[in-house]
Short mmCIF file of C-alpha atoms in Angstrom, two decimals:
data_model
loop_
_atom_site.label_atom_id
_atom_site.label_comp_id
_atom_site.label_asym_id
_atom_site.label_seq_id
_atom_site.Cartn_x
_atom_site.Cartn_y
_atom_site.Cartn_z
CA ILE Q 24 -93.24 -69.76 53.73
CA PRO Q 25 -89.41 -69.87 53.48
CA TYR Q 26 -89.40 -66.08 53.16
CA VAL Q 27 -91.53 -65.68 56.28
CA MET Q 28 -89.28 -68.04 58.23
CA TYR Q 29 -86.23 -66.16 56.99
CA GLN Q 30 -87.69 -62.81 58.04
CA LYS Q 31 -88.64 -64.17 61.45
CA ALA Q 32 -85.08 -65.39 62.02
CA MET Q 33 -83.72 -62.09 60.70
CA SER Q 34 -85.85 -60.23 63.22
CA SER Q 35 -84.00 -62.02 66.00
CA TYR Q 36 -80.66 -61.66 64.24
CA GLN Q 37 -81.07 -57.91 64.05
CA GLN Q 38 -81.52 -57.80 67.83
CA ILE Q 39 -77.92 -58.95 68.32
CA ASP Q 40 -76.21 -56.04 70.00
CA SER Q 41 -72.83 -56.12 71.67
CA ILE Q 42 -71.07 -58.98 73.42
CA ASP Q 43 -71.67 -57.51 76.86
CA ARG Q 44 -75.45 -57.61 76.37
CA ASP Q 45 -78.19 -60.22 76.29
CA THR Q 46 -77.56 -63.03 73.79
CA THR Q 47 -81.22 -63.92 73.23
CA GLY Q 48 -81.20 -62.48 69.69
CA ALA Q 49 -78.33 -64.72 68.68
CA VAL Q 50 -79.84 -67.84 70.24
CA GLU Q 51 -83.27 -67.24 68.73
CA SER Q 52 -81.87 -66.39 65.29
CA ILE Q 53 -79.85 -69.62 65.25
CA GLN Q 54 -82.99 -71.56 66.13
CA GLY Q 55 -84.99 -69.75 63.45
CA PHE Q 56 -82.41 -70.23 60.72
CA ARG Q 57 -82.04 -73.91 61.64
CA GLU Q 58 -85.81 -74.38 61.39
CA LEU Q 59 -85.71 -72.77 57.95
CA LEU Q 60 -82.88 -75.06 56.83
CA ARG Q 61 -84.68 -78.16 58.13
CA ALA Q 62 -88.01 -77.27 56.55
CA PHE Q 63 -86.68 -75.86 53.27
CA PRO Q 64 -83.11 -77.05 52.67
CA ASP Q 65 -83.16 -75.90 49.03
CA SER Q 66 -84.68 -72.45 49.55
CA PRO Q 67 -83.02 -69.35 48.14
CA TYR Q 68 -82.11 -68.44 51.74
CA THR Q 69 -80.08 -71.58 52.49
CA ASP Q 70 -76.59 -70.13 52.01
CA GLU Q 71 -77.33 -66.93 53.87
CA ALA Q 72 -79.08 -68.76 56.72
CA SER Q 73 -76.09 -71.08 57.13
CA ALA Q 74 -73.67 -68.15 57.12
CA ARG Q 75 -75.73 -66.20 59.64
CA ILE Q 76 -75.87 -69.25 61.93
CA LYS Q 77 -72.08 -69.39 61.89
CA ALA Q 78 -71.80 -65.65 62.56
CA ALA Q 79 -74.28 -65.84 65.45
CA ASN Q 80 -72.36 -68.80 66.90
CA GLU Q 81 -69.14 -66.77 66.74
CA PHE Q 82 -70.98 -63.97 68.52
CA LEU Q 83 -71.97 -66.40 71.30
CA VAL Q 84 -68.37 -67.57 71.61
CA ASN Q 85 -67.18 -63.98 71.76
CA HIS Q 86 -69.72 -63.29 74.51
CA GLU Q 87 -68.39 -66.23 76.53
CA PHE Q 88 -64.82 -65.06 75.95
CA TYR Q 89 -65.79 -61.58 77.13
CA VAL Q 90 -67.00 -63.16 80.38
CA VAL Q 91 -63.58 -64.81 80.70
CA LYS Q 92 -62.04 -61.35 80.43
CA PHE Q 93 -64.22 -60.19 83.34
CA TYR Q 94 -63.18 -63.17 85.44
CA LEU Q 95 -59.51 -62.55 84.72
CA ARG Q 96 -59.84 -58.86 85.54
CA THR Q 97 -61.49 -59.72 88.87
CA GLU Q 98 -58.96 -62.51 89.53
CA LYS Q 99 -61.59 -65.25 89.56
CA PHE Q 100 -59.35 -67.72 87.82
CA SER Q 101 -61.36 -70.83 88.69
CA GLU Q 102 -64.45 -69.32 87.04
CA ALA Q 103 -62.37 -68.27 84.02
CA GLU Q 104 -61.03 -71.81 83.73
CA THR Q 105 -64.54 -73.28 83.82
CA ARG Q 106 -65.74 -70.85 81.16
CA LEU Q 107 -62.73 -71.55 78.94
CA LYS Q 108 -63.34 -75.29 79.18
CA TYR Q 109 -66.96 -74.67 78.19
CA ILE Q 110 -65.88 -72.58 75.18
CA LEU Q 111 -63.46 -75.26 73.99
CA ALA Q 112 -66.01 -78.05 74.48
CA MET Q 113 -68.93 -76.27 72.82
CA TYR Q 114 -67.13 -74.28 70.14
CA PRO Q 115 -63.89 -76.12 69.29
CA ASP Q 116 -63.74 -74.61 65.79
CA ALA Q 117 -64.27 -71.01 66.88
CA LYS Q 118 -61.78 -68.40 65.76
CA ILE Q 119 -60.84 -67.63 69.35
CA ALA Q 120 -60.35 -71.29 70.35
CA PRO Q 121 -56.53 -71.10 70.11
CA GLN Q 122 -56.48 -68.04 72.37
CA ALA Q 123 -58.89 -69.71 74.78
CA GLN Q 124 -56.68 -72.80 74.89
CA GLU Q 125 -53.58 -70.73 75.54
CA ILE Q 126 -55.21 -68.80 78.40
CA LEU Q 127 -56.57 -72.06 79.84
CA GLU Q 128 -53.07 -73.56 79.81
CA LEU Q 129 -51.69 -70.48 81.59
CA ILE Q 130 -54.36 -70.72 84.28
CA GLN Q 131 -53.80 -74.44 84.74
CA ALA Q 132 -50.05 -73.86 85.02
CA GLY Q 133 -50.71 -71.36 87.81
CA THR Q 134 -49.55 -68.36 85.77
CA PRO Q 135 -52.76 -66.69 84.59
CA PRO Q 136 -52.47 -63.42 82.70
CA GLU Q 137 -52.91 -60.81 85.42
CA SER Q 138 -52.35 -57.62 83.47
CA GLY Q 139 -52.18 -56.59 79.86
CA PHE Q 140 -54.70 -59.24 78.94
CA SER Q 141 -56.79 -56.81 76.92
CA ASP Q 142 -54.65 -57.79 73.94
CA TRP Q 143 -56.16 -61.27 74.14
CA PHE Q 144 -59.68 -59.89 73.69
CA GLU Q 145 -59.57 -57.75 70.55
CA ASP Q 146 -62.38 -57.76 67.97
CA LEU Q 147 -65.00 -59.48 70.10
CA ALA Q 148 -68.20 -58.66 68.26
CA LEU Q 149 -70.69 -60.06 65.79
CA PRO Q 150 -68.57 -61.01 62.77
CA ASP Q 151 -69.66 -60.19 59.24
CA TRP Q 152 -71.90 -63.06 58.19
CA MET Q 153 -70.66 -62.79 54.60
CA SER Q 154 -67.26 -64.07 55.70
CA PHE Q 155 -68.97 -67.42 56.38
CA LEU Q 156 -70.43 -67.88 52.90
CA SER Q 157 -68.94 -70.74 50.93
CA TRP Q 158 -68.74 -69.81 47.29
CA GLY Q 159 -66.65 -72.76 46.16
CA ASP Q 160 -69.43 -75.36 46.13
CA GLY Q 161 -69.74 -75.30 42.35
CA ASN Q 162 -73.38 -74.21 42.41
CA LYS Q 163 -72.96 -70.53 43.05
CA GLU Q 164 -70.57 -67.84 42.01
CA ALA Q 165 -69.14 -65.23 44.30
CA PRO Q 166 -70.66 -61.80 43.82
CA THR Q 167 -68.52 -59.36 41.91
CA ASN Q 168 -67.86 -55.66 42.45
CA GLY Q 169 -68.70 -55.88 46.16
CA GLN Q 170 -72.27 -57.08 45.56
#
């Protein structure tokens, strides 16, 4: 059963496309991996499921940040501010949180970035889930030779 649950969640995970597209795959994969972790917390898929949840969450944050970019480009600063507040409230530990905070402060100060803001939005995509694995828990060893 854990394998079936894992594969079901992976099916959704593999539907994650680019940040300017539908986020249903990310949302459904997070739900599926969380169900797996609740039902079988000691399964062989626990570490990978946890890492993929974190990667999918980062994808969702990146999607929201991409929307901020659209609002800035179209000079809808109030909407950008609302979206930035949402990002910081829902994903305070996200990798882009410092950038989101800085842009929010600029908007609130009345000096939003009006041009050249593409530099703020580099590398918005689904991150590599393996970067979210925690190998230092004493129970597992990091793979060697790129495995």
